Backbone as numpy.savetxt, mean C-alpha at the origin, in Angstrom:
# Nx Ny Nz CAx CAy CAz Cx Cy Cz
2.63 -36.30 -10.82 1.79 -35.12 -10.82 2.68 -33.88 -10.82
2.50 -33.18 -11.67 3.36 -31.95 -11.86 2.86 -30.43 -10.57
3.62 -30.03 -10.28 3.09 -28.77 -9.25 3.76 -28.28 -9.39
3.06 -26.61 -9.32 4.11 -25.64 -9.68 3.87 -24.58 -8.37
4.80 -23.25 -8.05 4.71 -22.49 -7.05 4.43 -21.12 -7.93
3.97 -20.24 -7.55 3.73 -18.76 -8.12 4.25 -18.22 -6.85
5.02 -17.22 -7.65 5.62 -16.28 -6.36 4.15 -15.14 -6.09
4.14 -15.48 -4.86 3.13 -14.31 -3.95 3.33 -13.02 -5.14
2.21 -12.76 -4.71 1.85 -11.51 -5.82 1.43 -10.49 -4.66
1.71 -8.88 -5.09 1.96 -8.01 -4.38 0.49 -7.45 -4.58
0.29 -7.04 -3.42 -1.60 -6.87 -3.27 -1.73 -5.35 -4.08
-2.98 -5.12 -4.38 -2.84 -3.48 -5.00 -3.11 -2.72 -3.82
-2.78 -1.60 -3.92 -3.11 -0.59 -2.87 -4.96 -0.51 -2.93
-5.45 0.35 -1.89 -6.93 0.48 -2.43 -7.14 2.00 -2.77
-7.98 2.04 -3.36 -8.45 3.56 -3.64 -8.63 4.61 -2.79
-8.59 5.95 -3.20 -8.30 7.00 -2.08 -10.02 6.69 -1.21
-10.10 7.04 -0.04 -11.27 7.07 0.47 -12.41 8.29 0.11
-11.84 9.32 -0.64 -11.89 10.26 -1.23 -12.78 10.05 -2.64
-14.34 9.78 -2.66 -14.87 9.22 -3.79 -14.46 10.38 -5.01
-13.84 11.78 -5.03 -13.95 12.50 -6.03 -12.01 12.52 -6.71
-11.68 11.64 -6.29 -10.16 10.50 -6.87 -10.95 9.06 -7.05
-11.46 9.21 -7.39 -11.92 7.66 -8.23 -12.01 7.57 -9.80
-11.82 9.07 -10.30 -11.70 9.09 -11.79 -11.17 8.73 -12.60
-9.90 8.53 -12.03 -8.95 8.05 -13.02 -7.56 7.18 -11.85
-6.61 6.71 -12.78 -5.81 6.09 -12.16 -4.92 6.58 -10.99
-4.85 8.13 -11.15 -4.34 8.70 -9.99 -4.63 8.59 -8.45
-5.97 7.86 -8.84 -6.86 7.58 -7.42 -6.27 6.67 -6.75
-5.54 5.85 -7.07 -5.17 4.51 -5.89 -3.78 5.59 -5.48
-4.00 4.64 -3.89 -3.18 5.46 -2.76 -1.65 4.26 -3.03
-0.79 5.84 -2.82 0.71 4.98 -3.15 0.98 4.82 -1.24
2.00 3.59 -1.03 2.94 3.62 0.67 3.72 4.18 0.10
3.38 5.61 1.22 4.49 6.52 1.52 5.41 6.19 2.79
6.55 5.60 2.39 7.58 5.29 3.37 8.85 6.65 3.60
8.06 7.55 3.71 8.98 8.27 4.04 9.62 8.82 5.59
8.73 8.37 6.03 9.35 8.43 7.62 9.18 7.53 8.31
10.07 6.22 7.28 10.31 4.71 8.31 10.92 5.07 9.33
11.96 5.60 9.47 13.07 5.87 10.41 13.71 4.18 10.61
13.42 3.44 11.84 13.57 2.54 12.25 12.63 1.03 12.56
11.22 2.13 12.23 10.20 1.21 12.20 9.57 0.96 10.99
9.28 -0.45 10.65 8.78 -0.62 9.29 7.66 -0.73 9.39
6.62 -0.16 10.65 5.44 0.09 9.82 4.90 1.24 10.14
5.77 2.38 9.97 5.86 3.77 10.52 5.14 4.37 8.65
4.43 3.69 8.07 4.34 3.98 6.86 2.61 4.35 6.68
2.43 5.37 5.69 0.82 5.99 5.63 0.33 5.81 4.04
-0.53 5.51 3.69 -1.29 5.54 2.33 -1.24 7.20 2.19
-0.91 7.28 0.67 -0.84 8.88 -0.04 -1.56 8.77 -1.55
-2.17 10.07 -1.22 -3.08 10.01 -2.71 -2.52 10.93 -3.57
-1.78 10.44 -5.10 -1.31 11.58 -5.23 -1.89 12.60 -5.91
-3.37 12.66 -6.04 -4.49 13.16 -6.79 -4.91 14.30 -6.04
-4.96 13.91 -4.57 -5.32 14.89 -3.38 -4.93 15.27 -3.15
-3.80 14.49 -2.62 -2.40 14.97 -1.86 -3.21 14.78 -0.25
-3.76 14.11 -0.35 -4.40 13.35 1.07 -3.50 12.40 1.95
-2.85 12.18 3.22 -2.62 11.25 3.74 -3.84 10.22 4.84
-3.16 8.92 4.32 -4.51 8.33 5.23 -3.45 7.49 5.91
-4.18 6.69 6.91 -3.62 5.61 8.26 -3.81 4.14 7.61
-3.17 3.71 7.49 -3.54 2.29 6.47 -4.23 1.47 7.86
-5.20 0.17 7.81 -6.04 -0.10 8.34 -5.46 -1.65 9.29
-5.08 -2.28 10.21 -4.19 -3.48 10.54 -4.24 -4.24 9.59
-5.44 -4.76 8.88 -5.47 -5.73 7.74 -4.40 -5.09 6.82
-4.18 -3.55 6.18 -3.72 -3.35 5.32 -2.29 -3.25 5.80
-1.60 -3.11 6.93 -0.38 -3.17 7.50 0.02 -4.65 7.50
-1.27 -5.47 7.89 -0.30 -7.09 7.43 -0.30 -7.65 6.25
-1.04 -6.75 4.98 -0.99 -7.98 3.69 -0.36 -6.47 2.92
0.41 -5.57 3.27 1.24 -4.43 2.70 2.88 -4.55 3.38
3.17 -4.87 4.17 4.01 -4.73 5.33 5.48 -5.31 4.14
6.35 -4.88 3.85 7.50 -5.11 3.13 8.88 -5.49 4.46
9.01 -6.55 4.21 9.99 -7.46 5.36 11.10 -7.26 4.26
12.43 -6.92 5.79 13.62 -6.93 4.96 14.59 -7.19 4.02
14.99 -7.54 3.34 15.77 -8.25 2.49 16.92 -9.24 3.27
16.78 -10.52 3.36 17.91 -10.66 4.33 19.05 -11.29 2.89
């Protein structure tokens, strides 16, 4: 029996909460890791349509969460 593995696929971000960024593609929220410092989940959803920051949600901190490179 043949089996194969697919490497995990990287989840999409979700859309701004902001229904008037839903127009176009600019609407999905990018991780803004800009003030990891030391903690890796010191990180916020950014819209770059709005220019809105949002609090990403625990679900979205554990299926977003980027683990180190070892």
């Amino acid at each position: 029996m043949l089996t194969t593995t697919r490497p995990r696929a990287t989840p999409v971000p979700p859309p701004c909460p902001d229904r008037a960024c839903h127009s176009d593609v600019h609407g999905f929220l990018w991780k803004d890791t800009t003030y990891l410092r030391n903690d890796p989940d010191n990180w916020r959803w950014y819209c770059p349509r709005c220019g809105q920051h949002w609090m990403p949600t625990s679900e979205q901190f554990l299926s977003h969460r980027t683990f180190p490179a070892v």
